XYZ file of C-alpha atoms in Angstrom:
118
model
C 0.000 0.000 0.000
C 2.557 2.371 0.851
C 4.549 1.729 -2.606
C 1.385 2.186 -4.315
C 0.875 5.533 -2.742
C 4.420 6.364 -3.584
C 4.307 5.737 -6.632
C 1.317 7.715 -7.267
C 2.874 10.826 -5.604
C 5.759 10.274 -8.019
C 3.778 10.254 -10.989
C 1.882 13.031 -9.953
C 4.681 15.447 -9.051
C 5.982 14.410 -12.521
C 2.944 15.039 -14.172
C 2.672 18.813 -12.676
C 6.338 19.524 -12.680
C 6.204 18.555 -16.618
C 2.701 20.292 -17.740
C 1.589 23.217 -15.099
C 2.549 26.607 -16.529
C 3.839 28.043 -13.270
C 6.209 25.125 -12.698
C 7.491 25.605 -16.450
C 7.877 29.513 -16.265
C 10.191 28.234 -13.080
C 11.926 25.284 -14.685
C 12.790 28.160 -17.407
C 14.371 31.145 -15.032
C 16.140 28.316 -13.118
C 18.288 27.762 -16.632
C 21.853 29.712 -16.986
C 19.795 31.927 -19.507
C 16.661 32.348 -17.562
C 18.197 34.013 -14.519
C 18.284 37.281 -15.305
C 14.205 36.713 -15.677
C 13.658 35.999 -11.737
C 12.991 39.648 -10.961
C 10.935 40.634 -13.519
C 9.070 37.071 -12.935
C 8.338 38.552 -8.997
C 5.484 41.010 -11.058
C 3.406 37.798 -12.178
C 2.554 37.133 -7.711
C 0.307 40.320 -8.175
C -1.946 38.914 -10.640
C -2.701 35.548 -8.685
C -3.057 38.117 -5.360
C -5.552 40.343 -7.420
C -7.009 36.830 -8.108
C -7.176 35.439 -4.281
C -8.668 38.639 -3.371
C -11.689 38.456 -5.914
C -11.666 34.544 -4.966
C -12.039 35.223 -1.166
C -14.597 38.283 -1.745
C -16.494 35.890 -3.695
C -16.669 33.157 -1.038
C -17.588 36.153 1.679
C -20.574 37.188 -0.472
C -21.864 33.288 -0.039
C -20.091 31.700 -2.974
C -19.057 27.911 -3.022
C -16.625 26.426 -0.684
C -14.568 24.819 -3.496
C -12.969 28.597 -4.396
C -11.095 28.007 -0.970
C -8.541 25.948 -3.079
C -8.311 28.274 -5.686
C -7.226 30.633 -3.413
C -4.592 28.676 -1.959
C -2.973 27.574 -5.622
C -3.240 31.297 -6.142
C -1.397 32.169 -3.028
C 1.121 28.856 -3.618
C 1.788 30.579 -7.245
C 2.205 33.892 -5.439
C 4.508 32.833 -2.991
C 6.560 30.470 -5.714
C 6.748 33.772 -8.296
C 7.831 36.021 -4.820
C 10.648 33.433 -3.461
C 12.310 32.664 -7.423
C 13.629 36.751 -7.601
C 16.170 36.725 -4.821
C 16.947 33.011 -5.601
C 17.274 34.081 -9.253
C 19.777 37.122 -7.935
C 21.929 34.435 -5.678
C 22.042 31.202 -8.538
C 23.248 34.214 -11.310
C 25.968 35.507 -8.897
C 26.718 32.532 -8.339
C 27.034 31.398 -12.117
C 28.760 34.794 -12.590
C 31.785 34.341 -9.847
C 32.359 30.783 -11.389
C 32.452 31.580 -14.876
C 34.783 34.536 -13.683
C 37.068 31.896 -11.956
C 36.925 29.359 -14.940
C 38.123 32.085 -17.350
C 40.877 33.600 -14.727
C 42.347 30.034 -14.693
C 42.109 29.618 -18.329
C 44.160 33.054 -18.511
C 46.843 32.030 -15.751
C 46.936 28.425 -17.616
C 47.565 30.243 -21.019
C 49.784 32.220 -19.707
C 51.984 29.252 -18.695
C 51.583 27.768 -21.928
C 53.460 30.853 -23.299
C 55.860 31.752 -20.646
C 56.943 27.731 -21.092
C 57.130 28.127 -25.001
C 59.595 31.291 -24.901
């Protein structure tokens, strides 16, 4: 039983990881390229607040009780969109001081090639 249920949460998280369009956008600013979009990624948490505002207005004013998960994928999207900026500022320093130590070495190394030619 437990293996079944294992599996199943495996397939699922595959299944959302691989088709929902929030955990793309992600999967895309999480790429050497894509990093530079975290910040500007950040702006897409107002439109799911604007939407878990009219969502939770709408259950207020007597609407149905199933909105009450819309509102939390809205504010799990928000809170996914809000967290990626400053982790998409930290990965592209991060990228940027390696790539700056990768071509120091290959600098110092060609340097050595030519100091050991002459």
């Amino acid at each position: 039983m437990i293996r079944q249920l294992w599996t199943l949460s495996v397939h699922t998280r595959a299944f959302l990881r691989r088709y929902m369009p929030t955990n793309v956008l992600l999967d895309a600013i999480r790429t050497r390229r894509g990093l530079k979009w975290g910040v500007p990624a950040m702006l897409l948490a107002v439109p799911y607040l604007l939407a878990a505002s009219t969502f939770t207005t709408l259950i207020a004013d007597g609407g149905p009780g199933w909105l009450n998960f819309l509102v939390l994928l809205c504010l799990w999207n928000t809170m996914k969109f809000v967290i990626m900026g400053p982790v998409s500022l930290i990965l592209l320093s991060s990228v940027r001081v390696s790539e700056a130590a990768a071509a120091h070495a290959e600098q110092r190394a060609m340097a050595e090639l030519v100091d050991q030619e002459a």
